[in-house]
Structures are given as structure tokens and as C-alpha cells.
């Protein structure tokens, strides 16, 4: 798949509806005319009801890594039509996240997974709660919205319907490091799998490996935005055996991702996809084949 917007079209969108740029790549993925995109973007800009423009159709799984800089905000559109979310990004990127969720057709989030309390993962949560009805919030320890929050243990299936299984793999114990305490989940749909390990590094990665869990995934959300602080993730990468590695990062900080981490990912056979270079990244699968599209033109 190679359809792309011209650079002029991207610049027009950047100047008018920057927060919902993801709409453009989704329409290209379906082959929807650019005129339709322009009309929809204009309607949103003028305050008209937002129109959902999405490549998803019943029976497909769509995973969207929303570009929020060095943070995570991952939207899951399940084959049965429901939406779920893993982390919510920063408070300052919440508006973009909300607009993107709406642009992808969601009016409700049946499940929100909060991996840990760092502001780049849960800062946008209060805004998400204000904008969308939420079915259930899950995490590995208490959070501010205790009425909705459910604490989960490894081995729990958060979703097990329509051929999709979203399983909790960790944490198995308490950690002093907030990152190591991240809730780790794996989503399987047919022959395709995604691994969402939050920011686990150091001890938590070793513990996951020692438990002989099924960590294999076609797509890995690289932990801690590609920064390991001297700890080698090579054994973890080799166990996951992913084809695609998504790094949610913000290049200007100059610290993430680390060059050594990029080399290890490439040496283990990954195509590395970075939000700081490619913008929002979206995967679509029928459980057999897997394709992706990026905000700034890359596709497969």
C-alpha cells in the first residue's frame, strides 16, 4: 500500500486541524477522496458534529498509537465494534487524544487500561472521563477513580470475545520502581498478537522472562520509550520475536530512544516505527494479515 497525501495537503491539514491529522491517513487507507476529507475536516473546524472517518469495519481489529510525544495513548477498536484504550497520554495532549478518539468513531470506551501512574501515561485520564462514558478502568493498584477502577492480577483476561483475547501478564509482585510496576498486557487476534508492556524495565522484564510466559508478538510497544538506563533489553526483545517495534517518543529531548536499543531491535528483526518521526501509527488486521499506516506517509 503506497497511497500518500502530497506534502501540500499535509501542510494544509497541519494549519487547520492539527489535532486530528490521523483522519487523513485513515481515509487514504480506504481510498476515500481527499475532497471528502477536506469537507469533514472543515466541518470539525467550524464546530459542526464531528464525522467518524475510519478504516475499521466489522470483523477487523484496529490499533492506533496516537502521537502524544514521549507518552502512551493507544486506542483499540475491536472486531465487535467496541473501543478500549491503553493509557491516555499527558494532560496537555488530552485535547488531541479526545479529538482523535472521536474522529475514529468512538462515543464510549468500554475498557481503559492504566499501566502506571506516570503523567505521560495517565495525565489525560481526567479529560477522557469527562468526554466519554467508560465501562471499566483496570490497573494493578489504586487510582483516583476508585468507583470505576478494578484491580487485576496476572492471568486475567480483560477481553475474551469475538476471537480477541487481551490478557494480563504482569506485574507479578510489587516493585519500588514505578515503571517496573506497569501493567503488562498481550492482545491476540487469530494469528496476530500485540504486546503492551507499559514502561517495564530492569527487574520486571527479567521476571517476565523467568516465568516462561508467552511474550511473542508481531507488534511490540517498546517499553519506556526506548530508554533503558544501562539495562540490556536484548533477552526481552529476543523472547518477544516481534516484526514491528513501535516507539512512542519525542525526538527533541535527545534521550529517547537510545541508539543501542534501536540497534538491538533491528538486529532482532524488527521494523522500527517511531511516533517522533512518523506521527500517529495505526495497525489493521483480520487476524491473519497485518498492515500499518502512519501519519506522515509510511505504510505497508
PDB file of C-alpha atoms in Angstrom:
ATOM      1  CA  UNK A   1       0.000   0.000   0.000  1.00  0.00           C
ATOM      2  CA  UNK A   2       1.609   3.214  -1.086  1.00  0.00           C
ATOM      3  CA  UNK A   3      -1.105   5.902  -1.356  1.00  0.00           C
ATOM      4  CA  UNK A   4       0.039   9.124   0.308  1.00  0.00           C
ATOM      5  CA  UNK A   5      -1.108  12.681   0.582  1.00  0.00           C
ATOM      6  CA  UNK A   6       1.014  15.299  -1.118  1.00  0.00           C
ATOM      7  CA  UNK A   7       3.165  17.463   1.142  1.00  0.00           C
ATOM      8  CA  UNK A   8       0.878  20.388   0.306  1.00  0.00           C
ATOM      9  CA  UNK A   9      -2.155  18.509   1.576  1.00  0.00           C
ATOM     10  CA  UNK A  10      -0.388  17.635   4.820  1.00  0.00           C
ATOM     11  CA  UNK A  11       0.604  21.268   5.357  1.00  0.00           C
ATOM     12  CA  UNK A  12      -2.987  22.389   4.816  1.00  0.00           C
ATOM     13  CA  UNK A  13      -4.188  19.917   7.416  1.00  0.00           C
ATOM     14  CA  UNK A  14      -1.460  20.898   9.833  1.00  0.00           C
ATOM     15  CA  UNK A  15      -2.595  24.504   9.684  1.00  0.00           C
ATOM     16  CA  UNK A  16      -6.305  23.734  10.111  1.00  0.00           C
ATOM     17  CA  UNK A  17      -6.981  20.614  12.110  1.00  0.00           C
ATOM     18  CA  UNK A  18      -3.654  19.508  13.528  1.00  0.00           C
ATOM     19  CA  UNK A  19      -5.175  17.575  16.385  1.00  0.00           C
ATOM     20  CA  UNK A  20      -6.948  15.155  14.071  1.00  0.00           C
ATOM     21  CA  UNK A  21      -4.289  14.544  11.467  1.00  0.00           C
ATOM     22  CA  UNK A  22      -4.815  10.858  11.951  1.00  0.00           C
ATOM     23  CA  UNK A  23      -8.056  11.206   9.959  1.00  0.00           C
ATOM     24  CA  UNK A  24      -6.079  11.778   6.806  1.00  0.00           C
ATOM     25  CA  UNK A  25      -4.113   8.560   6.876  1.00  0.00           C
ATOM     26  CA  UNK A  26      -7.197   6.560   7.660  1.00  0.00           C
ATOM     27  CA  UNK A  27      -9.033   7.956   4.658  1.00  0.00           C
ATOM     28  CA  UNK A  28      -6.068   7.247   2.424  1.00  0.00           C
ATOM     29  CA  UNK A  29      -6.036   3.676   3.714  1.00  0.00           C
ATOM     30  CA  UNK A  30      -9.603   3.258   2.439  1.00  0.00           C
ATOM     31  CA  UNK A  31      -9.084   5.245  -0.732  1.00  0.00           C
ATOM     32  CA  UNK A  32     -11.633   7.878   0.284  1.00  0.00           C
ATOM     33  CA  UNK A  33     -11.281  11.007  -1.909  1.00  0.00           C
ATOM     34  CA  UNK A  34      -9.337  13.904  -0.436  1.00  0.00           C
ATOM     35  CA  UNK A  35     -12.343  16.155  -1.078  1.00  0.00           C
ATOM     36  CA  UNK A  36     -14.341  14.133   1.449  1.00  0.00           C
ATOM     37  CA  UNK A  37     -11.548  14.507   3.978  1.00  0.00           C
ATOM     38  CA  UNK A  38     -11.412  18.259   3.388  1.00  0.00           C
ATOM     39  CA  UNK A  39     -15.179  18.591   3.859  1.00  0.00           C
ATOM     40  CA  UNK A  40     -15.081  16.582   7.091  1.00  0.00           C
ATOM     41  CA  UNK A  41     -12.090  18.472   8.482  1.00  0.00           C
ATOM     42  CA  UNK A  42     -13.781  21.755   7.631  1.00  0.00           C
ATOM     43  CA  UNK A  43     -16.949  20.667   9.425  1.00  0.00           C
ATOM     44  CA  UNK A  44     -14.980  19.830  12.564  1.00  0.00           C
ATOM     45  CA  UNK A  45     -13.132  23.125  12.420  1.00  0.00           C
ATOM     46  CA  UNK A  46     -16.406  25.067  12.157  1.00  0.00           C
ATOM     47  CA  UNK A  47     -17.845  23.338  15.192  1.00  0.00           C
ATOM     48  CA  UNK A  48     -20.224  21.044  13.315  1.00  0.00           C
ATOM     49  CA  UNK A  49     -20.762  17.497  14.622  1.00  0.00           C
ATOM     50  CA  UNK A  50     -17.586  15.501  14.132  1.00  0.00           C
ATOM     51  CA  UNK A  51     -17.807  12.799  11.475  1.00  0.00           C
ATOM     52  CA  UNK A  52     -16.169   9.439  12.019  1.00  0.00           C
ATOM     53  CA  UNK A  53     -13.804   8.542   9.194  1.00  0.00           C
ATOM     54  CA  UNK A  54     -12.281   5.151   9.837  1.00  0.00           C
ATOM     55  CA  UNK A  55     -10.753   2.204   8.005  1.00  0.00           C
ATOM     56  CA  UNK A  56     -12.291  -0.170  10.517  1.00  0.00           C
ATOM     57  CA  UNK A  57     -15.123  -2.500   9.567  1.00  0.00           C
ATOM     58  CA  UNK A  58     -16.797  -5.313  11.461  1.00  0.00           C
ATOM     59  CA  UNK A  59     -14.506  -8.274  11.944  1.00  0.00           C
ATOM     60  CA  UNK A  60     -11.275  -6.276  11.848  1.00  0.00           C
ATOM     61  CA  UNK A  61      -9.027  -5.176  14.684  1.00  0.00           C
ATOM     62  CA  UNK A  62      -7.551  -1.689  14.598  1.00  0.00           C
ATOM     63  CA  UNK A  63      -4.813  -0.493  16.954  1.00  0.00           C
ATOM     64  CA  UNK A  64      -3.874   3.203  16.886  1.00  0.00           C
ATOM     65  CA  UNK A  65      -0.796   4.584  18.643  1.00  0.00           C
ATOM     66  CA  UNK A  66      -1.737   8.250  18.989  1.00  0.00           C
ATOM     67  CA  UNK A  67       1.250  10.574  18.744  1.00  0.00           C
ATOM     68  CA  UNK A  68       1.463  12.334  22.117  1.00  0.00           C
ATOM     69  CA  UNK A  69       5.236  12.741  22.199  1.00  0.00           C
ATOM     70  CA  UNK A  70       7.016  10.793  24.926  1.00  0.00           C
ATOM     71  CA  UNK A  71       3.897   9.159  26.232  1.00  0.00           C
ATOM     72  CA  UNK A  72       1.364   6.428  25.532  1.00  0.00           C
ATOM     73  CA  UNK A  73      -2.211   6.743  24.302  1.00  0.00           C
ATOM     74  CA  UNK A  74      -3.284   3.606  22.440  1.00  0.00           C
ATOM     75  CA  UNK A  75      -6.793   3.128  21.060  1.00  0.00           C
ATOM     76  CA  UNK A  76      -8.146  -0.360  20.368  1.00  0.00           C
ATOM     77  CA  UNK A  77     -11.105  -0.775  18.005  1.00  0.00           C
ATOM     78  CA  UNK A  78     -12.271  -4.343  18.497  1.00  0.00           C
ATOM     79  CA  UNK A  79     -13.854  -6.538  15.806  1.00  0.00           C
ATOM     80  CA  UNK A  80     -17.261  -6.350  17.515  1.00  0.00           C
ATOM     81  CA  UNK A  81     -17.251  -2.547  17.353  1.00  0.00           C
ATOM     82  CA  UNK A  82     -16.291  -1.780  20.937  1.00  0.00           C
ATOM     83  CA  UNK A  83     -13.444   0.555  21.859  1.00  0.00           C
ATOM     84  CA  UNK A  84     -10.797   0.179  24.541  1.00  0.00           C
ATOM     85  CA  UNK A  85      -7.793   2.263  25.485  1.00  0.00           C
ATOM     86  CA  UNK A  86      -4.386   1.635  26.995  1.00  0.00           C
ATOM     87  CA  UNK A  87      -3.094   4.774  28.746  1.00  0.00           C
ATOM     88  CA  UNK A  88      -4.177   8.317  27.968  1.00  0.00           C
ATOM     89  CA  UNK A  89      -1.073  10.446  27.377  1.00  0.00           C
ATOM     90  CA  UNK A  90      -0.249  13.765  29.026  1.00  0.00           C
ATOM     91  CA  UNK A  91      -2.759  16.283  30.328  1.00  0.00           C
ATOM     92  CA  UNK A  92      -1.537  18.779  27.713  1.00  0.00           C
ATOM     93  CA  UNK A  93      -2.169  16.314  24.870  1.00  0.00           C
ATOM     94  CA  UNK A  94      -5.634  15.299  26.097  1.00  0.00           C
ATOM     95  CA  UNK A  95      -7.455  17.514  23.586  1.00  0.00           C
ATOM     96  CA  UNK A  96      -5.693  15.818  20.688  1.00  0.00           C
ATOM     97  CA  UNK A  97      -6.408  12.383  22.139  1.00  0.00           C
ATOM     98  CA  UNK A  98     -10.107  13.180  22.608  1.00  0.00           C
ATOM     99  CA  UNK A  99     -10.445  14.529  19.068  1.00  0.00           C
ATOM    100  CA  UNK A 100      -8.653  11.529  17.605  1.00  0.00           C
ATOM    101  CA  UNK A 101     -10.860   9.098  19.519  1.00  0.00           C
ATOM    102  CA  UNK A 102     -13.947  10.852  18.203  1.00  0.00           C
ATOM    103  CA  UNK A 103     -12.579  11.006  14.666  1.00  0.00           C
ATOM    104  CA  UNK A 104     -12.155   7.238  14.766  1.00  0.00           C
ATOM    105  CA  UNK A 105     -15.823   6.822  15.613  1.00  0.00           C
ATOM    106  CA  UNK A 106     -15.828   6.168  19.357  1.00  0.00           C
ATOM    107  CA  UNK A 107     -18.570   7.555  21.570  1.00  0.00           C
ATOM    108  CA  UNK A 108     -17.811   5.258  24.506  1.00  0.00           C
ATOM    109  CA  UNK A 109     -14.791   3.423  25.898  1.00  0.00           C
ATOM    110  CA  UNK A 110     -15.762   0.021  27.245  1.00  0.00           C
ATOM    111  CA  UNK A 111     -12.356  -0.512  28.828  1.00  0.00           C
ATOM    112  CA  UNK A 112      -9.474   1.731  29.881  1.00  0.00           C
ATOM    113  CA  UNK A 113      -6.200   0.152  30.991  1.00  0.00           C
ATOM    114  CA  UNK A 114      -3.874   2.367  33.035  1.00  0.00           C
ATOM    115  CA  UNK A 115      -0.428   0.796  33.090  1.00  0.00           C
ATOM    116  CA  UNK A 116       1.101   3.017  35.795  1.00  0.00           C
ATOM    117  CA  UNK A 117       0.883   6.490  37.290  1.00  0.00           C
ATOM    118  CA  UNK A 118       3.484   8.452  35.314  1.00  0.00           C
ATOM    119  CA  UNK A 119       1.961  11.633  33.898  1.00  0.00           C
ATOM    120  CA  UNK A 120       2.863  10.695  30.314  1.00  0.00           C
ATOM    121  CA  UNK A 121       0.581   7.659  30.675  1.00  0.00           C
ATOM    122  CA  UNK A 122      -2.329   8.838  32.844  1.00  0.00           C
ATOM    123  CA  UNK A 123      -2.195  12.637  32.706  1.00  0.00           C
ATOM    124  CA  UNK A 124      -5.018  12.785  30.185  1.00  0.00           C
ATOM    125  CA  UNK A 125      -7.292  10.414  32.110  1.00  0.00           C
ATOM    126  CA  UNK A 126      -9.468  13.063  33.853  1.00  0.00           C
ATOM    127  CA  UNK A 127     -10.245  14.628  30.481  1.00  0.00           C
ATOM    128  CA  UNK A 128     -11.100  11.262  28.932  1.00  0.00           C
ATOM    129  CA  UNK A 129     -13.520  10.558  31.779  1.00  0.00           C
ATOM    130  CA  UNK A 130     -15.217  13.910  31.213  1.00  0.00           C
ATOM    131  CA  UNK A 131     -15.659  13.347  27.482  1.00  0.00           C
ATOM    132  CA  UNK A 132     -16.614   9.661  27.206  1.00  0.00           C
ATOM    133  CA  UNK A 133     -18.738   7.165  29.115  1.00  0.00           C
ATOM    134  CA  UNK A 134     -16.380   4.483  30.420  1.00  0.00           C
ATOM    135  CA  UNK A 135     -17.310   0.908  31.157  1.00  0.00           C
ATOM    136  CA  UNK A 136     -14.374  -0.209  33.285  1.00  0.00           C
ATOM    137  CA  UNK A 137     -10.932   1.027  34.295  1.00  0.00           C
ATOM    138  CA  UNK A 138      -8.298  -1.547  35.189  1.00  0.00           C
ATOM    139  CA  UNK A 139      -4.823  -1.334  36.660  1.00  0.00           C
ATOM    140  CA  UNK A 140      -2.574  -3.129  39.080  1.00  0.00           C
ATOM    141  CA  UNK A 141      -3.100  -0.772  42.025  1.00  0.00           C
ATOM    142  CA  UNK A 142      -5.371   2.033  43.269  1.00  0.00           C
ATOM    143  CA  UNK A 143      -6.066   5.097  41.181  1.00  0.00           C
ATOM    144  CA  UNK A 144      -8.092   8.269  41.712  1.00  0.00           C
ATOM    145  CA  UNK A 145     -11.359   6.982  40.183  1.00  0.00           C
ATOM    146  CA  UNK A 146     -11.986   4.204  42.688  1.00  0.00           C
ATOM    147  CA  UNK A 147     -15.657   3.804  41.767  1.00  0.00           C
ATOM    148  CA  UNK A 148     -14.766   2.528  38.325  1.00  0.00           C
ATOM    149  CA  UNK A 149     -11.335   1.047  38.928  1.00  0.00           C
ATOM    150  CA  UNK A 150     -10.816  -2.701  39.061  1.00  0.00           C
ATOM    151  CA  UNK A 151      -7.528  -4.108  40.310  1.00  0.00           C
ATOM    152  CA  UNK A 152      -6.380  -7.052  38.216  1.00  0.00           C
ATOM    153  CA  UNK A 153      -3.893  -9.854  38.636  1.00  0.00           C
ATOM    154  CA  UNK A 154      -1.709 -11.683  36.092  1.00  0.00           C
ATOM    155  CA  UNK A 155      -3.629 -14.394  34.295  1.00  0.00           C
ATOM    156  CA  UNK A 156      -6.777 -12.284  33.988  1.00  0.00           C
ATOM    157  CA  UNK A 157      -8.380 -11.926  30.561  1.00  0.00           C
ATOM    158  CA  UNK A 158      -9.714  -8.393  30.235  1.00  0.00           C
ATOM    159  CA  UNK A 159     -11.314  -9.200  26.887  1.00  0.00           C
ATOM    160  CA  UNK A 160     -12.221 -12.639  25.552  1.00  0.00           C
ATOM    161  CA  UNK A 161     -14.811 -12.179  22.834  1.00  0.00           C
ATOM    162  CA  UNK A 162     -15.025 -12.304  19.069  1.00  0.00           C
ATOM    163  CA  UNK A 163     -11.678 -14.018  18.731  1.00  0.00           C
ATOM    164  CA  UNK A 164      -9.852 -11.283  20.663  1.00  0.00           C
ATOM    165  CA  UNK A 165      -8.097 -12.074  23.936  1.00  0.00           C
ATOM    166  CA  UNK A 166      -6.493  -9.279  25.972  1.00  0.00           C
ATOM    167  CA  UNK A 167      -4.549 -10.925  28.787  1.00  0.00           C
ATOM    168  CA  UNK A 168      -2.721  -9.523  31.798  1.00  0.00           C
ATOM    169  CA  UNK A 169       0.854 -10.845  32.010  1.00  0.00           C
ATOM    170  CA  UNK A 170       2.179  -8.753  34.887  1.00  0.00           C
ATOM    171  CA  UNK A 171       3.239  -7.411  37.301  1.00  0.00           C
ATOM    172  CA  UNK A 172       3.610 -10.454  39.491  1.00  0.00           C
ATOM    173  CA  UNK A 173       4.814  -8.575  42.556  1.00  0.00           C
ATOM    174  CA  UNK A 174       5.371  -5.102  43.948  1.00  0.00           C
ATOM    175  CA  UNK A 175       8.271  -3.011  42.705  1.00  0.00           C
ATOM    176  CA  UNK A 176       9.874   0.109  44.082  1.00  0.00           C
ATOM    177  CA  UNK A 177      10.348   1.402  40.557  1.00  0.00           C
ATOM    178  CA  UNK A 178       7.086   2.849  39.234  1.00  0.00           C
ATOM    179  CA  UNK A 179       7.986   1.762  35.708  1.00  0.00           C
ATOM    180  CA  UNK A 180       8.547  -1.854  36.707  1.00  0.00           C
ATOM    181  CA  UNK A 181       5.100  -1.828  38.334  1.00  0.00           C
ATOM    182  CA  UNK A 182       3.486  -1.275  34.919  1.00  0.00           C
ATOM    183  CA  UNK A 183       0.525  -3.420  33.964  1.00  0.00           C
ATOM    184  CA  UNK A 184       1.652  -5.642  31.082  1.00  0.00           C
ATOM    185  CA  UNK A 185      -0.931  -6.878  28.581  1.00  0.00           C
ATOM    186  CA  UNK A 186      -0.893  -9.009  25.452  1.00  0.00           C
ATOM    187  CA  UNK A 187      -3.619  -8.896  22.808  1.00  0.00           C
ATOM    188  CA  UNK A 188      -4.115 -11.863  20.487  1.00  0.00           C
ATOM    189  CA  UNK A 189      -6.451 -11.968  17.488  1.00  0.00           C
ATOM    190  CA  UNK A 190      -6.165 -15.022  15.286  1.00  0.00           C
ATOM    191  CA  UNK A 191      -2.511 -15.407  14.329  1.00  0.00           C
ATOM    192  CA  UNK A 192      -1.633 -11.785  15.167  1.00  0.00           C
ATOM    193  CA  UNK A 193      -0.525 -10.516  18.581  1.00  0.00           C
ATOM    194  CA  UNK A 194       0.418  -7.197  20.184  1.00  0.00           C
ATOM    195  CA  UNK A 195       2.417  -6.737  23.395  1.00  0.00           C
ATOM    196  CA  UNK A 196       1.844  -3.648  25.555  1.00  0.00           C
ATOM    197  CA  UNK A 197       4.400  -3.688  28.400  1.00  0.00           C
ATOM    198  CA  UNK A 198       3.982  -0.122  29.631  1.00  0.00           C
ATOM    199  CA  UNK A 199       7.371   1.082  30.860  1.00  0.00           C
ATOM    200  CA  UNK A 200       8.718  -2.149  32.366  1.00  0.00           C
ATOM    201  CA  UNK A 201      12.499  -2.219  32.562  1.00  0.00           C
ATOM    202  CA  UNK A 202      15.175  -3.902  34.649  1.00  0.00           C
ATOM    203  CA  UNK A 203      13.723  -6.351  37.201  1.00  0.00           C
ATOM    204  CA  UNK A 204      10.222  -6.572  35.749  1.00  0.00           C
ATOM    205  CA  UNK A 205      11.494  -7.661  32.345  1.00  0.00           C
ATOM    206  CA  UNK A 206      13.673 -10.316  33.965  1.00  0.00           C
ATOM    207  CA  UNK A 207      10.715 -11.568  36.000  1.00  0.00           C
ATOM    208  CA  UNK A 208       8.538 -11.840  32.889  1.00  0.00           C
ATOM    209  CA  UNK A 209      11.234 -13.878  31.164  1.00  0.00           C
ATOM    210  CA  UNK A 210      11.752 -16.151  34.175  1.00  0.00           C
ATOM    211  CA  UNK A 211       8.072 -17.099  34.259  1.00  0.00           C
ATOM    212  CA  UNK A 212       8.193 -18.557  30.742  1.00  0.00           C
ATOM    213  CA  UNK A 213       5.152 -16.589  29.614  1.00  0.00           C
ATOM    214  CA  UNK A 214       4.040 -16.366  26.010  1.00  0.00           C
ATOM    215  CA  UNK A 215       5.565 -12.995  25.176  1.00  0.00           C
ATOM    216  CA  UNK A 216       5.611 -13.468  21.421  1.00  0.00           C
ATOM    217  CA  UNK A 217       4.002 -10.629  19.495  1.00  0.00           C
ATOM    218  CA  UNK A 218       4.004  -9.362  15.949  1.00  0.00           C
ATOM    219  CA  UNK A 219       3.941  -5.803  17.273  1.00  0.00           C
ATOM    220  CA  UNK A 220       5.823  -4.662  20.382  1.00  0.00           C
ATOM    221  CA  UNK A 221       5.192  -1.343  22.081  1.00  0.00           C
ATOM    222  CA  UNK A 222       8.790  -0.731  23.166  1.00  0.00           C
ATOM    223  CA  UNK A 223       8.943  -0.195  26.943  1.00  0.00           C
ATOM    224  CA  UNK A 224       9.939   3.152  28.441  1.00  0.00           C
ATOM    225  CA  UNK A 225      10.032   4.865  25.049  1.00  0.00           C
ATOM    226  CA  UNK A 226      13.288   3.170  24.116  1.00  0.00           C
ATOM    227  CA  UNK A 227      15.346   4.232  27.129  1.00  0.00           C
ATOM    228  CA  UNK A 228      16.860   1.548  29.371  1.00  0.00           C
ATOM    229  CA  UNK A 229      19.449   3.364  31.509  1.00  0.00           C
ATOM    230  CA  UNK A 230      22.177   0.748  31.157  1.00  0.00           C
ATOM    231  CA  UNK A 231      19.980  -2.354  31.382  1.00  0.00           C
ATOM    232  CA  UNK A 232      20.139  -4.515  28.254  1.00  0.00           C
ATOM    233  CA  UNK A 233      16.717  -5.384  26.779  1.00  0.00           C
ATOM    234  CA  UNK A 234      18.185  -7.843  24.267  1.00  0.00           C
ATOM    235  CA  UNK A 235      16.860 -11.018  26.013  1.00  0.00           C
ATOM    236  CA  UNK A 236      13.409  -9.454  26.202  1.00  0.00           C
ATOM    237  CA  UNK A 237      13.410  -8.482  22.527  1.00  0.00           C
ATOM    238  CA  UNK A 238      14.566 -11.953  21.533  1.00  0.00           C
ATOM    239  CA  UNK A 239      11.756 -13.553  23.565  1.00  0.00           C
ATOM    240  CA  UNK A 240       9.087 -11.331  22.036  1.00  0.00           C
ATOM    241  CA  UNK A 241      10.305 -12.014  18.476  1.00  0.00           C
ATOM    242  CA  UNK A 242       8.298  -9.111  17.093  1.00  0.00           C
ATOM    243  CA  UNK A 243       8.249  -7.948  13.490  1.00  0.00           C
ATOM    244  CA  UNK A 244       7.371  -4.349  14.307  1.00  0.00           C
ATOM    245  CA  UNK A 245       8.567  -2.238  17.218  1.00  0.00           C
ATOM    246  CA  UNK A 246       6.629   0.933  17.994  1.00  0.00           C
ATOM    247  CA  UNK A 247       8.489   3.602  19.945  1.00  0.00           C
ATOM    248  CA  UNK A 248       6.412   6.416  21.411  1.00  0.00           C
ATOM    249  CA  UNK A 249       8.883   9.219  21.837  1.00  0.00           C
ATOM    250  CA  UNK A 250       9.677  12.889  21.340  1.00  0.00           C
ATOM    251  CA  UNK A 251      12.927  13.355  19.471  1.00  0.00           C
ATOM    252  CA  UNK A 252      13.823  16.891  20.702  1.00  0.00           C
ATOM    253  CA  UNK A 253      14.629  15.620  24.203  1.00  0.00           C
ATOM    254  CA  UNK A 254      17.646  13.803  22.759  1.00  0.00           C
ATOM    255  CA  UNK A 255      17.436  10.933  25.258  1.00  0.00           C
ATOM    256  CA  UNK A 256      14.889   8.555  23.790  1.00  0.00           C
ATOM    257  CA  UNK A 257      15.191   6.209  22.084  1.00  0.00           C
ATOM    258  CA  UNK A 258      18.739   5.127  22.847  1.00  0.00           C
ATOM    259  CA  UNK A 259      20.913   4.213  19.879  1.00  0.00           C
ATOM    260  CA  UNK A 260      21.816   0.872  21.430  1.00  0.00           C
ATOM    261  CA  UNK A 261      18.136  -0.008  21.815  1.00  0.00           C
ATOM    262  CA  UNK A 262      17.460   0.816  18.164  1.00  0.00           C
ATOM    263  CA  UNK A 263      20.335  -1.433  17.104  1.00  0.00           C
ATOM    264  CA  UNK A 264      19.090  -4.320  19.250  1.00  0.00           C
ATOM    265  CA  UNK A 265      15.603  -4.010  17.797  1.00  0.00           C
ATOM    266  CA  UNK A 266      16.905  -4.030  14.248  1.00  0.00           C
ATOM    267  CA  UNK A 267      19.260  -6.930  14.957  1.00  0.00           C
ATOM    268  CA  UNK A 268      16.316  -8.947  16.294  1.00  0.00           C
ATOM    269  CA  UNK A 269      14.456  -8.446  13.003  1.00  0.00           C
ATOM    270  CA  UNK A 270      12.174  -5.508  13.776  1.00  0.00           C
ATOM    271  CA  UNK A 271      10.921  -2.750  11.559  1.00  0.00           C
ATOM    272  CA  UNK A 272      11.139   0.220  13.936  1.00  0.00           C
ATOM    273  CA  UNK A 273       8.250   2.699  13.815  1.00  0.00           C
ATOM    274  CA  UNK A 274       8.704   5.910  15.813  1.00  0.00           C
ATOM    275  CA  UNK A 275       5.983   8.419  16.577  1.00  0.00           C
ATOM    276  CA  UNK A 276       8.545  11.232  16.700  1.00  0.00           C
ATOM    277  CA  UNK A 277       9.363  10.524  13.046  1.00  0.00           C
ATOM    278  CA  UNK A 278       6.112   9.074  11.698  1.00  0.00           C
ATOM    279  CA  UNK A 279       3.389  10.628  13.851  1.00  0.00           C
ATOM    280  CA  UNK A 280       0.335   8.568  14.741  1.00  0.00           C
ATOM    281  CA  UNK A 281       0.735   4.902  13.786  1.00  0.00           C
ATOM    282  CA  UNK A 282      -2.193   2.634  13.011  1.00  0.00           C
ATOM    283  CA  UNK A 283      -2.331  -1.142  12.530  1.00  0.00           C
ATOM    284  CA  UNK A 284      -5.182  -3.066  10.939  1.00  0.00           C
ATOM    285  CA  UNK A 285      -5.581  -6.851  10.932  1.00  0.00           C
ATOM    286  CA  UNK A 286      -8.120  -9.547  10.151  1.00  0.00           C
ATOM    287  CA  UNK A 287      -6.264 -11.979  12.396  1.00  0.00           C
ATOM    288  CA  UNK A 288      -4.195 -13.317   9.511  1.00  0.00           C
ATOM    289  CA  UNK A 289      -2.683 -10.387   7.669  1.00  0.00           C
ATOM    290  CA  UNK A 290      -1.270  -7.255   9.255  1.00  0.00           C
ATOM    291  CA  UNK A 291      -0.861  -3.825   7.691  1.00  0.00           C
ATOM    292  CA  UNK A 292       0.043  -0.417   9.040  1.00  0.00           C
ATOM    293  CA  UNK A 293      -0.244   3.224   8.051  1.00  0.00           C
ATOM    294  CA  UNK A 294       1.479   6.264   9.541  1.00  0.00           C
ATOM    295  CA  UNK A 295       0.515   9.896   9.790  1.00  0.00           C
ATOM    296  CA  UNK A 296       3.448  11.097   7.712  1.00  0.00           C
ATOM    297  CA  UNK A 297       3.159   8.658   4.847  1.00  0.00           C
ATOM    298  CA  UNK A 298       4.804   5.323   5.643  1.00  0.00           C
ATOM    299  CA  UNK A 299       2.685   2.247   5.010  1.00  0.00           C
ATOM    300  CA  UNK A 300       2.751  -1.462   4.311  1.00  0.00           C
TER     301      UNK A 300
END
